[in-house]
Coordinates of C-alpha atoms and ligand atoms in Angstrom, one line a residue:
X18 CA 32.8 -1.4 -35.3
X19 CA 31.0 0.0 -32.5
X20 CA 27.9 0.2 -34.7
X21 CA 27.7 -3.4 -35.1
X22 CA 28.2 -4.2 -31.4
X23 CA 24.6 -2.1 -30.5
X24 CA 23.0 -2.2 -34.1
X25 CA 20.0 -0.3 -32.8
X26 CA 22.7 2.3 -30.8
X27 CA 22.7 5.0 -33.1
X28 CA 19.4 6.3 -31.8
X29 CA 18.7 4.6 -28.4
X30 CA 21.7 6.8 -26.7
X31 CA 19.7 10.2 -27.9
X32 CA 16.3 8.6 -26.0
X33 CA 16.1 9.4 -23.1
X34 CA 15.9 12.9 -22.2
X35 CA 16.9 12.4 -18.4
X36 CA 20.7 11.6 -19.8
X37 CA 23.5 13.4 -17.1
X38 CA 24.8 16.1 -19.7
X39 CA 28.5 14.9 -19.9
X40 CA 26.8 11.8 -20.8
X41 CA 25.0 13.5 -23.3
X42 CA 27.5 15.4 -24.6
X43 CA 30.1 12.4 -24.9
X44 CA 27.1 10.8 -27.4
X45 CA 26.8 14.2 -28.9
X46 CA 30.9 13.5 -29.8
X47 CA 30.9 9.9 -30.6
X48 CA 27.8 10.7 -33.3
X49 CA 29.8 14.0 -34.5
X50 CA 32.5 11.7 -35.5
X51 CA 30.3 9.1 -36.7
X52 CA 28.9 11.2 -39.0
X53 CA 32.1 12.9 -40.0
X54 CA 34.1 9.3 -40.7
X55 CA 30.9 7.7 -42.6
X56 CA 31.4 7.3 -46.6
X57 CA 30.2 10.5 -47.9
X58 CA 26.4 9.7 -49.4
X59 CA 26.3 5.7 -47.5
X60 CA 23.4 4.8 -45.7
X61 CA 25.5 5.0 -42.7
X62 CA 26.1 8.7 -43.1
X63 CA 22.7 9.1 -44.0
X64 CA 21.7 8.1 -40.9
X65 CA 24.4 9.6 -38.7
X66 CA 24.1 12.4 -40.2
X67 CA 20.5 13.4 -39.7
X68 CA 20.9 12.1 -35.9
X69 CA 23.4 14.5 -35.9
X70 CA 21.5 16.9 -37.0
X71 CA 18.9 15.8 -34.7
X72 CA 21.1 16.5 -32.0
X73 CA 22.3 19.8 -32.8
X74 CA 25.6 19.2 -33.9
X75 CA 26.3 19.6 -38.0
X76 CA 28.3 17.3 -40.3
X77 CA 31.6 19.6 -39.6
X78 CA 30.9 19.3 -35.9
X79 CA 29.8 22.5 -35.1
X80 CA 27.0 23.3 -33.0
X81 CA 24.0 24.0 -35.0
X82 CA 19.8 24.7 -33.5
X83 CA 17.2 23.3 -33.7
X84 CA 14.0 24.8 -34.6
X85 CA 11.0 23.2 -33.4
X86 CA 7.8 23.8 -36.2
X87 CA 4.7 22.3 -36.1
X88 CA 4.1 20.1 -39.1
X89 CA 1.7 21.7 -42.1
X90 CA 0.6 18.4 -43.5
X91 CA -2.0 20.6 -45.4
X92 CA 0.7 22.6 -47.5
X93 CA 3.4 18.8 -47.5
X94 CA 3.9 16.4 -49.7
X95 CA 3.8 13.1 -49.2
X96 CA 6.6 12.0 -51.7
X97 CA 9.6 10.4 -50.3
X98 CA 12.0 12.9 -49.1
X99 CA 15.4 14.3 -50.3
X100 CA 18.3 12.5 -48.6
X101 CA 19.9 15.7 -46.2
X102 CA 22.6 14.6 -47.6
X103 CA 21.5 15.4 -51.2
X104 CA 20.0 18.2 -50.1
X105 CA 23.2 19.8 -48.4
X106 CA 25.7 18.4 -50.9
X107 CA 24.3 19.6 -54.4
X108 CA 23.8 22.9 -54.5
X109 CA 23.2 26.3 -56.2
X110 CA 24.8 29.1 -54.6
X111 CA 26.8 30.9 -57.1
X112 CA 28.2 33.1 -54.4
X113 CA 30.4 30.2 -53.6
X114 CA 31.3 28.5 -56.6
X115 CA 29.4 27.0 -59.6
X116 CA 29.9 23.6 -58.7
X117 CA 27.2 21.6 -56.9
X118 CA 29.3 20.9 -54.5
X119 CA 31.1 24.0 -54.3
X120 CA 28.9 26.0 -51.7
X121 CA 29.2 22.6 -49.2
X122 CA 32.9 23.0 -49.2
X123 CA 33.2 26.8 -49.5
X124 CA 29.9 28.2 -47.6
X125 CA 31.6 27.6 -44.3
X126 CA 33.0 31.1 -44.4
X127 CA 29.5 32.7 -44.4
X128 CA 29.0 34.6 -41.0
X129 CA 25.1 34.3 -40.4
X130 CA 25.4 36.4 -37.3
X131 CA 25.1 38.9 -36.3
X132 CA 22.1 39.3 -39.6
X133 CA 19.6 42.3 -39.9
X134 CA 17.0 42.0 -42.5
X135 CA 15.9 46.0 -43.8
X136 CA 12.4 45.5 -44.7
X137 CA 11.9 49.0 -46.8
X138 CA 10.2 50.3 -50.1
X139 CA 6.7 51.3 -50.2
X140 CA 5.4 50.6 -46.9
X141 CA 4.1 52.5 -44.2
X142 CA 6.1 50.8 -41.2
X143 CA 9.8 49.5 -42.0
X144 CA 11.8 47.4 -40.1
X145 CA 15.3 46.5 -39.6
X146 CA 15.2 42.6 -38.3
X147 CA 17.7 41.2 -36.6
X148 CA 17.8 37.4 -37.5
X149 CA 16.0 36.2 -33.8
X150 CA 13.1 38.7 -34.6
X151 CA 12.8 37.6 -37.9
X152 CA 12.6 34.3 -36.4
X153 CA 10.2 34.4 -34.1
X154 CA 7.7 36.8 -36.0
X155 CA 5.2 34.1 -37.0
X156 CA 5.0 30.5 -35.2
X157 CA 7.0 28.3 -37.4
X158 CA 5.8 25.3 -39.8
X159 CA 7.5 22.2 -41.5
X160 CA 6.5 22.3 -45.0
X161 CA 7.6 19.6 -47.0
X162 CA 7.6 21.2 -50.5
X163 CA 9.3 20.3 -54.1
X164 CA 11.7 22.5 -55.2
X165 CA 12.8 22.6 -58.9
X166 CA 15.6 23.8 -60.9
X167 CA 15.5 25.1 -64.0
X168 CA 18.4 23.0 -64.8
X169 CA 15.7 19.8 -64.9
X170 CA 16.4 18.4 -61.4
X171 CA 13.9 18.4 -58.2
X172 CA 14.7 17.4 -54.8
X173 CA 11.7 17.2 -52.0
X174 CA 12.9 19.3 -48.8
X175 CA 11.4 19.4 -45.2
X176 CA 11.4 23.0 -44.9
X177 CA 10.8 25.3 -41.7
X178 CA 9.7 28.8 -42.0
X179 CA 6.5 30.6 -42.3
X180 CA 3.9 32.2 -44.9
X181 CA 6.0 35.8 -46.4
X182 CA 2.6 37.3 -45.9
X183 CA 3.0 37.0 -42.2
X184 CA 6.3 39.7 -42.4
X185 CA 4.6 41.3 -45.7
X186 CA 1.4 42.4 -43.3
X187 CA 3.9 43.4 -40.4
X188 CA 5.0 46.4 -42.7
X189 CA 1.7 47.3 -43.5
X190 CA 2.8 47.6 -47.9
X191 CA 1.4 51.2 -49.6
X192 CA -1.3 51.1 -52.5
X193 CA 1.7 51.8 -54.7
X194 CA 3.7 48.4 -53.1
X195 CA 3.1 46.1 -56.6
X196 CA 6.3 44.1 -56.5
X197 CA 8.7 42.6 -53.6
X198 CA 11.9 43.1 -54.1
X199 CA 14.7 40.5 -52.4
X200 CA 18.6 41.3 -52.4
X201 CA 20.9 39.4 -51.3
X202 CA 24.4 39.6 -49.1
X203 CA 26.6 40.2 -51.9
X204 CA 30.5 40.0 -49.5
X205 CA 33.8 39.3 -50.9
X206 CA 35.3 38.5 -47.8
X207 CA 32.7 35.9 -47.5
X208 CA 32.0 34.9 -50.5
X209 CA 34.7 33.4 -52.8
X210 CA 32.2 32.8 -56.1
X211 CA 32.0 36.9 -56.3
X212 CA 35.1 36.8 -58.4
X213 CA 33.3 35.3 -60.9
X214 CA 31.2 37.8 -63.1
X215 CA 28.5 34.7 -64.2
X216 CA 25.6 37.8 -62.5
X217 CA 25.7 40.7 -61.6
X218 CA 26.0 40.8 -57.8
X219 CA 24.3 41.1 -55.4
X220 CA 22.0 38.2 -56.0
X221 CA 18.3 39.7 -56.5
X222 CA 14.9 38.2 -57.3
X223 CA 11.4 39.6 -57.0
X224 CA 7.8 38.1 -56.9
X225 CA 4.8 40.3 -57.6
X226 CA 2.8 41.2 -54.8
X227 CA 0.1 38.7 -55.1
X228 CA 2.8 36.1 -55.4
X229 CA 4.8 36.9 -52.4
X230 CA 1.2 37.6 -50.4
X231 CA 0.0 33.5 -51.6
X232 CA 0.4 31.9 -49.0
X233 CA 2.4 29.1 -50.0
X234 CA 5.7 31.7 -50.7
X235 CA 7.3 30.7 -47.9
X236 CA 9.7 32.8 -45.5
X237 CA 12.4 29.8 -44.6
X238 CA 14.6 29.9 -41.8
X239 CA 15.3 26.0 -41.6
X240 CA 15.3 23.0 -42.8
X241 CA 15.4 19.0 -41.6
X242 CA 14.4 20.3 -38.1
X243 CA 17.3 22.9 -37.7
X244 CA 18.6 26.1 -38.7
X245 CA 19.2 26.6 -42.5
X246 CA 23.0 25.3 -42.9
X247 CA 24.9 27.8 -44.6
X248 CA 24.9 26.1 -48.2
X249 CA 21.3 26.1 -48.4
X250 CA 20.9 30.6 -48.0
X251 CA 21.1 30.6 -44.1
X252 CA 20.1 32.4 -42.1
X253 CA 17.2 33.3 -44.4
X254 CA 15.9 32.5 -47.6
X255 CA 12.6 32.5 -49.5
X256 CA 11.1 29.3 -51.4
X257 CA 8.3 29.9 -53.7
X258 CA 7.8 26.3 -54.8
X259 CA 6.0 26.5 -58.0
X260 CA 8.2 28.6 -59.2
X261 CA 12.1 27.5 -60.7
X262 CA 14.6 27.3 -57.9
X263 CA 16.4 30.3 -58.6
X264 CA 13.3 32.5 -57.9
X265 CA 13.9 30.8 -54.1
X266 CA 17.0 33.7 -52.9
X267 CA 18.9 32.7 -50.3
X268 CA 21.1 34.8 -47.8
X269 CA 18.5 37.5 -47.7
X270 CA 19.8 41.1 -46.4
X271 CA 16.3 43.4 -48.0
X272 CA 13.1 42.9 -48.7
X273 CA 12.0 46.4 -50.6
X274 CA 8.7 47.3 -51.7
X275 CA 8.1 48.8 -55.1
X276 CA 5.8 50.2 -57.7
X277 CA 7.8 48.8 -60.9
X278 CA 8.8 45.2 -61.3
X279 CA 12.5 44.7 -60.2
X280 CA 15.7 44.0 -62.2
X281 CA 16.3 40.6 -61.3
X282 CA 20.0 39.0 -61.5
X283 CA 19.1 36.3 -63.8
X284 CA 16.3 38.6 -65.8
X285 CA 19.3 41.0 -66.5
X286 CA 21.8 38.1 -67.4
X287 CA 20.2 36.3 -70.0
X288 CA 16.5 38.0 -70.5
X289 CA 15.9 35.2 -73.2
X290 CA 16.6 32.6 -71.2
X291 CA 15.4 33.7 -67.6
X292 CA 11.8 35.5 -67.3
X293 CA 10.5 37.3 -64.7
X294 CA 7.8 35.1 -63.7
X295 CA 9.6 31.7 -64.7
X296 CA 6.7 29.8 -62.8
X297 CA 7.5 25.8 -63.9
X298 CA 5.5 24.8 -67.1
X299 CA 6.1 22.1 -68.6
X300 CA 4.8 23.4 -71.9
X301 CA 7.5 26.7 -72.1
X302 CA 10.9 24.7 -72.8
X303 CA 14.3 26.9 -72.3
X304 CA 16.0 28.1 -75.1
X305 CA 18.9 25.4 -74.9
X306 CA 16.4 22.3 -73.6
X307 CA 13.0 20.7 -72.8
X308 CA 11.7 21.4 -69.4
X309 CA 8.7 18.5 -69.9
X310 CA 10.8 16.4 -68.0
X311 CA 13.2 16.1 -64.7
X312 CA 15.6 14.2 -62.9
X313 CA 14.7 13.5 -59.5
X314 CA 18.0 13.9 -57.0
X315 CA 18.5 10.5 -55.7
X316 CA 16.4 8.5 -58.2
X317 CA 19.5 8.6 -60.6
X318 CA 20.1 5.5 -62.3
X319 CA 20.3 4.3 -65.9
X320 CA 17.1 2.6 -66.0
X321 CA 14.9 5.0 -63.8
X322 CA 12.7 7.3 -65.6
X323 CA 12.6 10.8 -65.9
X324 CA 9.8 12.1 -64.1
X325 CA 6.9 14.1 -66.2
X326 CA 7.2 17.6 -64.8
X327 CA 3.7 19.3 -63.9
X328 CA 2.6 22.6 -64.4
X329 CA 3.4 25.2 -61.7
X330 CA 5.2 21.7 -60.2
X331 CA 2.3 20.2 -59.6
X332 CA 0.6 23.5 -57.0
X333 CA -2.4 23.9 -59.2
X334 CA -3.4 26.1 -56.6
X335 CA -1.5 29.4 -57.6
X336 CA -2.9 29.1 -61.1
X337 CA -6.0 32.1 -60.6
X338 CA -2.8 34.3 -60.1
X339 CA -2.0 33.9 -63.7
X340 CA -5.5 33.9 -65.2
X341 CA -5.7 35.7 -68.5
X342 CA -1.7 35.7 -68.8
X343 CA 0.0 34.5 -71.5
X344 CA 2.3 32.4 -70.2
X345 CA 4.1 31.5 -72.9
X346 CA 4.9 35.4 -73.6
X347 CA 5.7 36.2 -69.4
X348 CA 7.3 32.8 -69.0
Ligands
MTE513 N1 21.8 34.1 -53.3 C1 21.5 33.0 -54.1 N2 20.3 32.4 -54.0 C2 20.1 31.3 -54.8 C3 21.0 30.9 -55.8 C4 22.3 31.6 -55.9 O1 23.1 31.2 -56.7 N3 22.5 32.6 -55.0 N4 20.7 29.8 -56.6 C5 19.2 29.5 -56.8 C6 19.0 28.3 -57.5 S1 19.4 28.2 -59.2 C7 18.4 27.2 -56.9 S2 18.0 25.8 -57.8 C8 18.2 27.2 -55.4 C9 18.8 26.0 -54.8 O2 18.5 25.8 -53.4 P1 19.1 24.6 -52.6 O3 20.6 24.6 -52.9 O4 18.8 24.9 -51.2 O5 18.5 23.4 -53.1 O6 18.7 28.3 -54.8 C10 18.5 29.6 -55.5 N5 18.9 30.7 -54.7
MO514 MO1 18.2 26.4 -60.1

């Protein structure tokens, strides 16, 4: 009811940056709780929700950062964007549970600090990164890029991180360094879904070296203006966009440099199902369905249409890496 008495209050409290901090903070509860006490997925805790976010607090009322970026309208979309809630509520993260909504619930156990990153392989100068180096390494950009699943559902995500090849240069790779290798924290005491034997854990996936080096492989620490929340592979993932999701790890603990194309956890799983490359095309269905088409999140309806998937989703711009390749053959 207090919305209704200040209909334009959810926002005009957070103005003004002059606010006496118990003030502040007193705003920063009242939207907390908001934003907890909303209908899960109503526009109400849509909106609380990202303000919330805004602030720095997160849905369960924890503190979360923000993370300024300067926009990269250059690499963005335009396409209207995922709801956060969407896009913190449906989820692949097999290391806590194989429900969509599983890693919301579940992913709160995840400690994301303290977090080193080994950066190893065939390079000439590793590094062991703690999560605030990582961080800061390369001035940080919102990229608003599609992501899609090979399940046959896309969401469009606000992203913050920066080009791989900013950490990829850092380590200075060796003339032998032809793949990237990513593994990912694989905890039981973290992570309930590790019962399950669906992969082989830890979590790995690799990009070749020119795909890792193209700049739009992007190093993501964030998301919506904040820190990656814990569902979505905090405190650092990789998204390579025109690629299906699951080439996008999250919860990233090494990044090793090789001379022979890695074993990747869904490669080794089903190798008829899951390639190496698995770069979106339209024209290379999966065994068990069509990938011409997909489902965007939050379009879902009986009468809306399925959206015509594009090739490489639509980023026409990495096709020279796959010139002369039979796709159809390395799918
Ligand atoms: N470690 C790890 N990374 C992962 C996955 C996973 O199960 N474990 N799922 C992948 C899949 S299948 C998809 S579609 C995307 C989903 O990212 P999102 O939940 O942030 O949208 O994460 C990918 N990264
Ligand atoms: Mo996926």
């Amino acid at each position: 009811m207090l919305i209704k008495k200040n209909p334009n209050g959810l926002d005009r409290p957070f103005a003004s940056e002059i606010t006496p901090r118990e003030v502040y903070e007193e705003r920063r509860k009242f939207i907390a709780r908001i934003a907890a006490g909303a209908a899960a997925g109503s526009a109400l805790w849509e909106m609380a929700n990202r303000e919330a976010f805004a602030q720095g607090v997160s849905t369960q009322g924890a503190p979360v950062q923000k993370l300024a970026a300067k926009a990269n309208p250059g690499f963005s979309t335009t396409e209207p964007q995922t709801s956060l809630r969407d896009a913190t509520h449906y989820n692949n993260f097999y290391e806590f549970g194989l429900d969509k909504t599983d890693p919301a619930e579940n992913a709160h156990t995840l400690r994301t600090r303290p977090w080193t990153v080994a950066i190893e392989g065939e390079v000439k100068k590793p590094l062991r990164l703690d999560i605030d180096s990582l961080t800061k390494l390369a001035p940080l950009e919102e990229r608003i890029y599609r992501l899609r699943c090979v399940e046959g559902w896309s969401m469009v995500i606000p992203w913050v991180g920066y080009s791989l090849s900013n950490l990829i240069r850092a380590v200075e790779p060796t003339g032998n360094a032809k793949y990237v290798e990513f593994t990912t924290l694989a905890d039981r005491a973290q992570m309930p879904g590790l019962r399950s034997g669906v992969l082989d854990w830890p979590y790995v996936e690799g990009l070749r070296m020119d795909e890792a080096m193209h700049p739009l492989a992007l190093l993501t620490v964030g998301m919506y203006g904040q820190v990656l929340p814990n569902q979505n592979g905090a405190p650092v993932r990789v998204v390579v966009p025109w690629k299906y999701g699951f080439k996008s790890p999250k919860s990233i603990v090494r990044i090793r440099f090789l001379r022979e194309q890695p074993k990747t956890a869904w490669n080794v799983s089903a190798p008829r199902e899951y390639g190496f490359y698995s770069n979106v095309n339209p024209k290379v269905d999966h065994p068990r369905w069509s990938q011409a088409t997909e489902r965007r999140i939050g379009e879902d309806g009986f009468f809306k249409r399925k959206r015509d998937t594009l090739m490489f989703n639509g980023y026409n711009e990495v096709a020279s890496l796959y010139a002369g390749m039979d796709l159809k053959r390395f799918f």
